[in-house]
Amino acid sequence: MTLQNILVVGGGTLGSQIAYQAAFHGKNVTLYDISDEALTQAASRLARLSPSYQEDLQASPAKTEATESAIRLTSNLSAAATDVDLVIESIPEIPTIKVDFYSKLAPLLPKEALIATNSSTMLPSRLADSTGRPDKFLAMHFANMIWIRNTVEIMGHARTNPAATAEIEEFTREIGMIPIVLNKEQPGYILNSLLVPFLDAAFKLWGTDVADAYTIDRVWMLATGAPRGPFAVIDVVGLRTAYEIFSQQPGDVAKAVAQKIKARTDQGYLGLETGRGFYTYPNPAYMQAGFLTALGDEKEQSTVTV
């Protein structure tokens, strides 16, 4: 079976990237979101991807224009689910929202359609029954900036049909990605099992005022030779995702971190996608000469502390 007709659910940072990547490689793509406002934001995200594909992949303007035009945007779920081969869900990391969505989606899909979740944290077995087709359901995790960080972690559960896994693996290659099939379920897959504890530690140092974000990044970069520190990485991941994670964690430290993140997101400092998170883009401070040896006098001006 060729997975040609793709429904991407959720037009956020990763949902928009997945839709664009699939359309760029010739798939028929529909992007669904819950409102016209959400779709307007998704359209803006899609448009902002075209210059990156031109610069990083040497795509022609004609190619990127055709890619944008090929993605159908809709808030009508019934229409979106018609004649679909694969659904890739990329909606908020809240179990009740995902379960409720799958329950609405299941009766609308063709019998043979596959469903994949792009969840960063939840196991597919936790969501499988709500899909109405647990044998055709698995996780398909993309990293941010997927056109250059082109890995997809594919993780089934005990009831996933191996044939479904094989189809997803082939689809992954067809859209220019590298499939990584996990042997069993693991919260956070491989990437986030390594990344999340690192970012969690950085956030807790910052959230409890042990040090500011620039100092934490400098220490990491100086001591390891890394090209960027944890808060530069967080800008790529997105501050909304970070807030969703910390706002659901118990304890005073998590609460303090969540409040400090919210102070930034409330001002539109969402990370790389908006041009401002902990750094200002396209020329962030950590890429400037003298950043590693500065004592903080060059910190970017803002109404919230770094």
Coordinates of C-alpha atoms in Angstrom, one line a residue:
M1 CA 0.0 0.0 0.0
T2 CA 1.3 3.5 -0.9
L3 CA 0.5 6.1 1.7
Q4 CA -0.3 9.0 -0.6
N5 CA -3.2 10.9 0.9
I6 CA -2.0 12.4 4.2
L7 CA -4.0 14.2 6.9
V8 CA -1.9 16.2 9.3
V9 CA -3.9 17.2 12.4
G10 CA -2.7 20.3 14.2
G11 CA -1.0 23.3 12.5
G12 CA 1.5 24.1 15.2
T13 CA 5.2 24.2 14.8
L14 CA 5.7 20.5 14.0
G15 CA 2.4 19.9 12.4
S16 CA 3.1 22.6 9.8
Q17 CA 6.5 21.2 9.2
I18 CA 5.2 17.7 8.7
A19 CA 2.6 18.9 6.3
Y20 CA 5.1 20.9 4.3
Q21 CA 7.7 18.1 4.2
A22 CA 5.1 15.6 2.9
A23 CA 3.8 18.0 0.3
F24 CA 7.4 18.9 -0.7
H25 CA 7.9 15.3 -1.5
G26 CA 4.8 14.9 -3.6
K27 CA 2.2 13.7 -1.1
N28 CA -1.4 14.9 -1.2
V29 CA -1.7 16.8 2.1
T30 CA -4.6 18.1 4.1
L31 CA -3.9 20.1 7.2
Y32 CA -6.7 20.2 9.8
D33 CA -7.1 22.5 12.7
I34 CA -10.0 23.5 14.9
S35 CA -10.7 27.0 13.8
D36 CA -10.1 29.5 11.0
E37 CA -7.8 31.5 13.4
A38 CA -5.7 28.4 13.9
L39 CA -5.5 27.8 10.2
T40 CA -4.5 31.4 9.5
Q41 CA -1.6 30.9 12.0
A42 CA -0.7 27.6 10.3
A43 CA -0.7 29.3 6.9
S44 CA 1.8 31.8 8.2
R45 CA 4.0 29.0 9.6
L46 CA 3.9 27.2 6.2
A47 CA 4.9 30.4 4.4
R48 CA 7.9 30.9 6.8
L49 CA 9.2 27.5 5.9
S50 CA 9.7 28.3 2.2
P51 CA 12.9 30.4 2.7
S52 CA 14.4 27.7 4.9
Y53 CA 13.8 25.1 2.2
Q54 CA 15.3 27.4 -0.4
E55 CA 18.4 28.1 1.8
D56 CA 19.0 24.7 3.4
L57 CA 17.9 22.4 0.6
Q58 CA 18.5 24.7 -2.4
A59 CA 14.8 24.3 -3.4
S60 CA 13.7 26.7 -6.1
P61 CA 11.1 29.4 -5.4
A62 CA 8.8 27.7 -7.8
K63 CA 9.1 24.4 -5.9
T64 CA 8.3 26.0 -2.5
E65 CA 5.5 28.0 -3.9
A66 CA 4.0 24.9 -5.4
T67 CA 4.4 23.1 -2.0
E68 CA 2.6 25.8 -0.1
S69 CA -0.2 25.8 -2.7
A70 CA -0.6 22.0 -2.6
I71 CA -1.5 21.9 1.1
R72 CA -5.3 22.0 1.7
L73 CA -6.3 23.8 4.9
T74 CA -9.6 22.9 6.6
S75 CA -11.4 23.0 9.9
N76 CA -14.0 20.5 8.7
L77 CA -12.9 17.2 10.2
S78 CA -15.5 15.1 8.2
A79 CA -14.3 16.4 4.9
A80 CA -10.6 16.2 6.0
A81 CA -10.9 12.5 6.9
T82 CA -12.3 11.4 3.5
D83 CA -10.1 9.2 1.3
V84 CA -7.1 9.3 3.8
D85 CA -4.3 6.8 3.8
L86 CA -2.5 8.1 6.9
V87 CA -3.3 10.5 9.7
I88 CA -0.4 12.2 11.6
E89 CA -1.7 13.7 14.8
S90 CA 0.3 16.6 16.3
I91 CA -2.0 18.2 18.8
P92 CA -1.3 19.3 22.4
E93 CA 0.4 16.9 24.8
I94 CA -2.8 16.5 26.9
P95 CA -4.2 12.9 27.1
T96 CA -7.8 13.9 27.4
I97 CA -7.6 16.1 24.3
K98 CA -5.9 13.4 22.3
V99 CA -8.4 10.7 23.4
D100 CA -11.4 12.9 22.7
F101 CA -10.0 13.7 19.2
Y102 CA -9.4 10.1 18.3
S103 CA -12.9 9.1 19.4
K104 CA -14.3 11.7 17.0
L105 CA -11.9 10.8 14.2
A106 CA -12.2 7.0 14.2
P107 CA -15.7 6.7 12.6
L108 CA -14.9 9.2 9.9
L109 CA -11.8 7.4 8.4
P110 CA -11.6 4.8 5.7
K111 CA -11.2 1.3 7.1
E112 CA -7.6 0.8 6.0
A113 CA -6.3 4.2 7.1
L114 CA -3.3 4.3 9.5
I115 CA -3.0 6.7 12.4
A116 CA 0.3 7.9 13.9
T117 CA 0.8 10.2 16.9
N118 CA 3.6 12.7 17.0
S119 CA 3.4 12.8 20.8
S120 CA 6.7 13.5 22.4
T121 CA 5.9 11.8 25.7
M122 CA 2.9 9.5 25.6
L123 CA 3.1 5.8 24.8
P124 CA 0.9 4.7 21.9
S125 CA -0.6 1.9 24.0
R126 CA -2.1 4.6 26.2
L127 CA -4.1 6.0 23.2
A128 CA -4.6 2.9 21.0
D129 CA -8.1 1.9 22.1
S130 CA -9.5 5.4 21.4
T131 CA -8.4 5.2 17.8
G132 CA -10.8 2.3 17.0
R133 CA -8.0 0.6 15.1
P134 CA -5.2 -0.3 17.6
D135 CA -3.5 -2.6 15.1
K136 CA -3.1 0.4 12.7
F137 CA -1.9 2.8 15.3
L138 CA 1.7 3.7 16.3
A139 CA 3.9 6.7 17.2
M140 CA 5.8 8.6 14.7
H141 CA 8.0 11.2 16.3
F142 CA 9.6 14.0 14.4
A143 CA 12.3 16.4 15.7
N144 CA 12.0 20.1 15.2
M145 CA 13.3 21.6 11.9
I146 CA 12.6 18.3 10.2
W147 CA 13.9 19.2 6.8
I148 CA 17.5 19.2 8.1
R149 CA 17.1 17.1 11.3
N150 CA 15.4 14.5 9.3
T151 CA 14.9 11.6 11.7
V152 CA 11.6 9.9 12.5
E153 CA 11.4 7.6 15.5
I154 CA 8.8 4.9 14.8
M155 CA 7.4 3.2 17.9
G156 CA 4.6 0.6 17.9
H157 CA 2.9 -1.0 20.8
A158 CA 2.1 -4.7 21.5
R159 CA -1.0 -4.7 19.2
T160 CA 0.5 -2.8 16.3
N161 CA 0.5 -4.9 13.1
P162 CA 4.0 -5.3 11.8
A163 CA 2.7 -4.5 8.3
A164 CA 1.6 -1.1 9.6
T165 CA 5.1 -0.4 11.0
A166 CA 6.6 -1.4 7.6
E167 CA 4.3 0.9 5.7
I168 CA 5.2 3.9 8.0
E169 CA 8.9 3.1 7.6
E170 CA 8.6 3.2 3.8
F171 CA 6.5 6.4 3.9
T172 CA 9.2 8.0 6.1
R173 CA 11.8 7.3 3.4
E174 CA 9.5 8.6 0.7
I175 CA 9.3 12.0 2.4
G176 CA 13.0 12.4 2.7
M177 CA 13.3 11.3 6.3
I178 CA 15.4 8.6 8.1
P179 CA 13.3 6.0 9.9
I180 CA 14.4 4.7 13.3
V181 CA 12.3 1.8 14.4
L182 CA 12.3 1.2 18.2
N183 CA 12.1 -2.4 19.5
K184 CA 9.6 -1.6 22.2
E185 CA 7.7 1.3 23.8
Q186 CA 9.8 3.8 25.7
P187 CA 8.5 7.1 27.1
G188 CA 10.3 9.9 25.2
Y189 CA 11.6 7.5 22.6
I190 CA 15.4 7.7 22.1
L191 CA 15.9 11.5 21.4
N192 CA 13.7 12.8 24.3
S193 CA 14.9 10.2 26.7
L194 CA 18.3 11.8 26.3
L195 CA 17.2 15.4 25.7
V196 CA 14.5 16.0 28.3
P197 CA 16.6 15.3 31.5
F198 CA 19.2 17.7 30.1
L199 CA 16.7 20.5 29.4
D200 CA 14.8 19.7 32.7
A201 CA 18.0 20.3 34.7
A202 CA 18.7 23.6 32.9
F203 CA 15.1 24.8 33.5
K204 CA 15.4 24.0 37.2
L205 CA 18.6 25.9 37.6
W206 CA 17.0 28.9 35.8
G207 CA 13.6 28.6 37.5
T208 CA 15.1 28.6 41.0
D209 CA 17.4 31.5 40.2
V210 CA 20.7 29.6 40.6
A211 CA 21.8 31.3 37.4
D212 CA 20.4 33.1 34.4
A213 CA 19.9 31.4 31.0
Y214 CA 22.9 32.9 29.4
T215 CA 25.2 31.9 32.2
I216 CA 23.9 28.3 32.0
D217 CA 24.4 28.2 28.3
R218 CA 27.9 29.6 28.6
V219 CA 28.9 27.0 31.1
W220 CA 27.6 24.2 28.9
M221 CA 29.2 25.5 25.8
L222 CA 32.6 26.3 27.4
A223 CA 32.8 23.0 29.3
T224 CA 31.7 20.7 26.5
G225 CA 32.5 22.5 23.3
A226 CA 28.9 22.3 22.2
P227 CA 27.8 24.9 19.6
R228 CA 24.7 25.9 21.7
G229 CA 23.5 25.6 25.2
P230 CA 20.2 24.2 26.6
F231 CA 18.3 27.5 26.3
A232 CA 19.3 27.8 22.6
V233 CA 17.9 24.3 22.2
I234 CA 14.8 25.2 24.0
D235 CA 14.2 28.0 21.5
V236 CA 14.1 25.4 18.8
V237 CA 11.8 23.1 20.7
G238 CA 9.5 26.0 21.6
L239 CA 8.5 27.5 24.9
R240 CA 4.9 26.5 24.6
T241 CA 5.9 22.9 24.6
A242 CA 8.1 23.5 27.6
Y243 CA 5.3 25.3 29.4
E244 CA 2.8 22.4 28.7
I245 CA 5.3 19.9 30.3
F246 CA 6.1 21.9 33.4
S247 CA 2.6 23.1 34.0
Q248 CA 1.5 19.5 34.4
Q249 CA 4.3 18.5 36.9
P250 CA 3.8 18.6 40.6
G251 CA 6.0 20.5 43.1
D252 CA 7.1 24.0 43.9
V253 CA 10.1 23.9 41.5
A254 CA 8.0 22.9 38.5
K255 CA 5.5 25.6 39.4
A256 CA 8.2 28.2 39.6
V257 CA 9.6 27.1 36.2
A258 CA 6.2 27.2 34.6
Q259 CA 5.5 30.7 35.9
K260 CA 8.8 32.0 34.5
I261 CA 8.2 30.4 31.1
K262 CA 4.7 31.8 31.0
A263 CA 6.1 35.3 31.6
R264 CA 7.9 34.9 28.3
T265 CA 5.2 33.2 26.3
D266 CA 2.6 35.9 27.4
Q267 CA 4.8 38.4 25.6
G268 CA 5.0 36.3 22.5
Y269 CA 8.5 35.0 23.2
L270 CA 7.8 31.5 21.9
G271 CA 11.2 30.6 20.5
L272 CA 12.7 30.3 17.0
E273 CA 9.3 30.3 15.3
T274 CA 8.5 33.9 16.4
G275 CA 12.0 35.2 16.2
R276 CA 12.3 35.6 20.0
G277 CA 12.5 33.1 22.9
F278 CA 15.5 33.3 25.2
Y279 CA 17.4 34.7 22.2
T280 CA 16.5 37.0 19.3
Y281 CA 16.8 35.6 15.8
P282 CA 18.1 35.4 13.1
N283 CA 21.4 36.5 14.9
P284 CA 21.2 35.2 18.4
A285 CA 23.7 36.3 21.0
Y286 CA 25.2 32.9 21.5
M287 CA 26.4 33.0 17.9
Q288 CA 28.1 36.4 18.3
A289 CA 31.8 36.9 19.0
G290 CA 32.6 37.3 22.7
F291 CA 29.5 35.6 24.0
L292 CA 31.4 32.9 25.8
T293 CA 33.7 35.3 27.6
A294 CA 31.1 38.1 28.3
L295 CA 30.1 38.8 31.8
G296 CA 26.5 39.6 30.9
D297 CA 26.7 43.2 29.9
E298 CA 25.6 42.4 26.4
K299 CA 22.4 40.7 27.4
E300 CA 19.5 41.4 25.1
Q301 CA 17.0 44.0 26.5
S302 CA 13.6 42.7 27.4
T303 CA 10.9 43.3 30.0
V304 CA 11.5 39.8 31.4
T305 CA 14.8 38.6 32.7
V306 CA 16.8 36.1 30.8

